[in-house]
PDB file of C-alpha atoms in Angstrom:
ATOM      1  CA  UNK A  15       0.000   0.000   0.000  1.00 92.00           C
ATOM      2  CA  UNK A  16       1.906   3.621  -1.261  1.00 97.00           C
ATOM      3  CA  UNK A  17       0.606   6.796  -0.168  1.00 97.00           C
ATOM      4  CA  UNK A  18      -1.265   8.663  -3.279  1.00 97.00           C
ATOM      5  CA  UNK A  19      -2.259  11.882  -1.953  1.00 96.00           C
ATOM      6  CA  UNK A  20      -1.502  13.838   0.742  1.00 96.00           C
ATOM      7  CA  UNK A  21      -3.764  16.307   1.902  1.00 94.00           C
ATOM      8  CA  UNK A  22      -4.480  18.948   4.598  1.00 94.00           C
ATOM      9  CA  UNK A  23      -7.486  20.732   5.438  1.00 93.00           C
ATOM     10  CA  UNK A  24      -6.476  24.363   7.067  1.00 91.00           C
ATOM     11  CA  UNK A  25      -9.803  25.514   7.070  1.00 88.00           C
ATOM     12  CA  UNK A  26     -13.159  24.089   7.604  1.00 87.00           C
ATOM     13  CA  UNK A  27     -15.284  23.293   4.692  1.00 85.00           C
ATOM     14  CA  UNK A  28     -12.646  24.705   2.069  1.00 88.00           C
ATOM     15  CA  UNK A  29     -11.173  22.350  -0.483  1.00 89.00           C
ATOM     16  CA  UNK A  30      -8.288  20.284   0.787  1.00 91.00           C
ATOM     17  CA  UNK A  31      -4.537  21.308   0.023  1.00 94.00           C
ATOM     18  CA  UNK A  32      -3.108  19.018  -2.131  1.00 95.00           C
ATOM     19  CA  UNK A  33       0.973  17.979  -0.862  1.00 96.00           C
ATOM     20  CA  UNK A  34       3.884  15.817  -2.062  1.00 97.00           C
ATOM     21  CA  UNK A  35       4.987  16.045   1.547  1.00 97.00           C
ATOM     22  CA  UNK A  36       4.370  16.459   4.622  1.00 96.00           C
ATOM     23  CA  UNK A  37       5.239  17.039   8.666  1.00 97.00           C
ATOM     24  CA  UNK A  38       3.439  14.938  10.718  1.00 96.00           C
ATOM     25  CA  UNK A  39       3.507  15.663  14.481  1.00 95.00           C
ATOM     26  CA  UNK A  40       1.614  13.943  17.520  1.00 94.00           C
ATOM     27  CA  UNK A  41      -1.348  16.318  16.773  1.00 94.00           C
ATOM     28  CA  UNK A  42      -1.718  15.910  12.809  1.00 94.00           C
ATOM     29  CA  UNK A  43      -0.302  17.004   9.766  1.00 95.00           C
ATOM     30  CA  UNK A  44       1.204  20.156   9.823  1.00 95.00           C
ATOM     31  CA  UNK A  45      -0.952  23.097   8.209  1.00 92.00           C
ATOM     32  CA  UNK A  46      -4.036  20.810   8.904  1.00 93.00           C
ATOM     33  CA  UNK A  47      -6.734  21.798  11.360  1.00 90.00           C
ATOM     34  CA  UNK A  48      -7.748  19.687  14.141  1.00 86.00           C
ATOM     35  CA  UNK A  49     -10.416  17.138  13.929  1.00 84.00           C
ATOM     36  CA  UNK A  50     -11.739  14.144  15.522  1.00 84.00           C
ATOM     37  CA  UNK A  51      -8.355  12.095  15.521  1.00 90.00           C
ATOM     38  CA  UNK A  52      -4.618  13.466  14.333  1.00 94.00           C
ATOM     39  CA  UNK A  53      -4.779  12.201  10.765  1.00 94.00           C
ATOM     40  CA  UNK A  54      -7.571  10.375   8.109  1.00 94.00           C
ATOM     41  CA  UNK A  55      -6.545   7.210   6.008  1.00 95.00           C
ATOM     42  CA  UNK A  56      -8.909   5.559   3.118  1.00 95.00           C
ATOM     43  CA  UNK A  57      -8.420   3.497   0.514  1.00 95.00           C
ATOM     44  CA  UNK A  58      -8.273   4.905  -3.690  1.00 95.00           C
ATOM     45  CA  UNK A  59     -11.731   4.556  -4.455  1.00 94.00           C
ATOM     46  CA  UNK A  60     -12.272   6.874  -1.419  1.00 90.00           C
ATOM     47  CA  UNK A  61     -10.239   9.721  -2.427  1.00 89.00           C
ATOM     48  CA  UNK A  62     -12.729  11.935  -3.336  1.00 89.00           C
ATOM     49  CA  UNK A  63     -13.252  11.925   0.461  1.00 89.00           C
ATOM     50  CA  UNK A  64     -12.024  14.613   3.064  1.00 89.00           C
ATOM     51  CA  UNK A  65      -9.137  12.625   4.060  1.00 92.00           C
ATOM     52  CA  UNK A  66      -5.745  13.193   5.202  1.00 95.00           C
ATOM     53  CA  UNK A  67      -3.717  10.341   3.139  1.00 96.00           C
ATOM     54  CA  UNK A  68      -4.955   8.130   0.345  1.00 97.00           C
ATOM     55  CA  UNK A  69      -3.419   4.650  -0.072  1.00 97.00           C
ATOM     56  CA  UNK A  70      -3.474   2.622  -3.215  1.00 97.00           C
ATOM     57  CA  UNK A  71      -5.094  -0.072  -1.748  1.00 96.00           C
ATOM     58  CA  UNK A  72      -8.931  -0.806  -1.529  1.00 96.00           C
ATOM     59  CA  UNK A  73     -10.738   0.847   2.219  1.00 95.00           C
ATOM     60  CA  UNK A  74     -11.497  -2.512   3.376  1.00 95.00           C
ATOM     61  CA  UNK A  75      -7.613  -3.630   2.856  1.00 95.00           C
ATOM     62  CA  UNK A  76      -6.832  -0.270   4.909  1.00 95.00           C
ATOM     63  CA  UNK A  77      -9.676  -1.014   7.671  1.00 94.00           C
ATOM     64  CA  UNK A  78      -8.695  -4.886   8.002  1.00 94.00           C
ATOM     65  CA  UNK A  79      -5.788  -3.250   9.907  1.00 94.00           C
ATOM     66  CA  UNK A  80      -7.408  -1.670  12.526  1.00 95.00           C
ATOM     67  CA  UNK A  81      -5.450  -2.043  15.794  1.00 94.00           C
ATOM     68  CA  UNK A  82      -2.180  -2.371  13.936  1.00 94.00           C
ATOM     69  CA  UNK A  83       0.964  -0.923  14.299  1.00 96.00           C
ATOM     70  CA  UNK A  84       2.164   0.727  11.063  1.00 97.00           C
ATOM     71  CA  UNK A  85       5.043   3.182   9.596  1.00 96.00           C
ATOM     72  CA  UNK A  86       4.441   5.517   6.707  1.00 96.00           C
ATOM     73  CA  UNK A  87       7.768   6.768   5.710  1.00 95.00           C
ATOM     74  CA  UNK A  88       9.558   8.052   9.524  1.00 95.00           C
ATOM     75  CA  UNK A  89       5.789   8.163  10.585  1.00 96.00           C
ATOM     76  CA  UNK A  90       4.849   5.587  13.284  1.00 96.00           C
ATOM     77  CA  UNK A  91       0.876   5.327  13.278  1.00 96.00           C
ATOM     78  CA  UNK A  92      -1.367   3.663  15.290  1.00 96.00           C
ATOM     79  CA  UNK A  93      -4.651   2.553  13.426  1.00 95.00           C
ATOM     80  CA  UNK A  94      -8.226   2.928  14.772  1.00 93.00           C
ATOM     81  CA  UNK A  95     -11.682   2.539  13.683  1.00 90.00           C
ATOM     82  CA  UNK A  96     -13.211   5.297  12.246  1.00 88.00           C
ATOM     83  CA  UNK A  97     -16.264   4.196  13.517  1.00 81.00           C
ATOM     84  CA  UNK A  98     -19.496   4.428  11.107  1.00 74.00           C
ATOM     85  CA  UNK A  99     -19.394   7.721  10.553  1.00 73.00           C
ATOM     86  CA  UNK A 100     -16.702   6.876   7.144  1.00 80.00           C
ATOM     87  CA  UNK A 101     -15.095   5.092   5.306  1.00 89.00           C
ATOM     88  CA  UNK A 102     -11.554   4.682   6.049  1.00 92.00           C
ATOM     89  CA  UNK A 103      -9.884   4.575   9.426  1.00 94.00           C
ATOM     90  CA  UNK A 104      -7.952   7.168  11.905  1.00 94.00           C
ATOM     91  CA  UNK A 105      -5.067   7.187  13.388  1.00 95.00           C
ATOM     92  CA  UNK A 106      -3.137   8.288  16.702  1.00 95.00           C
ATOM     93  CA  UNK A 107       0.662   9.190  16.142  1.00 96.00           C
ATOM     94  CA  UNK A 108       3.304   7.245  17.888  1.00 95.00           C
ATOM     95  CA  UNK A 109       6.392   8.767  16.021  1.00 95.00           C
ATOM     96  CA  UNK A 110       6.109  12.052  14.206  1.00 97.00           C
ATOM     97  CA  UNK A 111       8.426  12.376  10.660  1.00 97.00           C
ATOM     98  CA  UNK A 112       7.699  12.933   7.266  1.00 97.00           C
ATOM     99  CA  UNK A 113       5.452  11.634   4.578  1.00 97.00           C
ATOM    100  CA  UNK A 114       6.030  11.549   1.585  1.00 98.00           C
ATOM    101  CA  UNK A 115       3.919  10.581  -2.278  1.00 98.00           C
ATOM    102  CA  UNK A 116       4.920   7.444  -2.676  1.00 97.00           C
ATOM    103  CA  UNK A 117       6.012   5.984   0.674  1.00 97.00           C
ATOM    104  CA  UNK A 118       4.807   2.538   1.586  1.00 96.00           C
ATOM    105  CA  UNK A 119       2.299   1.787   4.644  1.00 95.00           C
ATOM    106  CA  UNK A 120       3.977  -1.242   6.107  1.00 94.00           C
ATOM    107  CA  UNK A 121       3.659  -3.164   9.463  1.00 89.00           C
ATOM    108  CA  UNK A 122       5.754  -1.788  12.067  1.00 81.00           C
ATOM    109  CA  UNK A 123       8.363  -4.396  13.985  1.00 75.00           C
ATOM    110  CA  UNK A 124       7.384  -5.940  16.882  1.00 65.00           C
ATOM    111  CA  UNK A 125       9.564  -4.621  19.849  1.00 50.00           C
TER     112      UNK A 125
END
């Protein structure tokens, strides 16, 4: 699964800002306003959605991995249901970094 688009949202309602990059700290992407959870993940055929990072994989791929562990580029997420609400799932930062177009979600090492 490689990140596709990158987006933030600085202001509510208003079209998302497209990125090739981006700083991700414990609270979100940088330049994106705050929102139910510190960054948005859905699958391609979501992207027309208000999320944070699109992966090239199918939503259901991304939400089979709910509870996991992953990295996306130097970013260390932590995945979580997004509930009902969407499509997609959230996620709580354990390492901020950067990510980039292209970088690969993977499974992070077991400690």
């Amino acid at each position: 699964m490689d990140v596709i688009a990158l987006r933030t949202y600085p202001t509510q309602g208003e079209p998302g800002v497209e990125r090739d990059s981006c700083e991700v700290l414990t609270s979100g992407l940088v330049g994106d306003r705050r929102k139910r959870a510190p960054v948005s993940i859905a699958g391609a055929e979501d992207a027309h959605l208000r999320v944070n990072i699109v992966l090239s994989a199918p939503t259901r791929e991304v939400e089979q991995l709910v509870g996991e562990v992953v990295t996306i580029g130097e970013v260390v997420i932590v995945l979580e249901s997004a509930g009902s609400r969407c499509p997609g799932v959230y996620g709580v930062i354990g390492q901020p970094g950067r990510i980039r177009i292209g970088d690969r979600m993977l499974r992070a090492p077991e400690a």
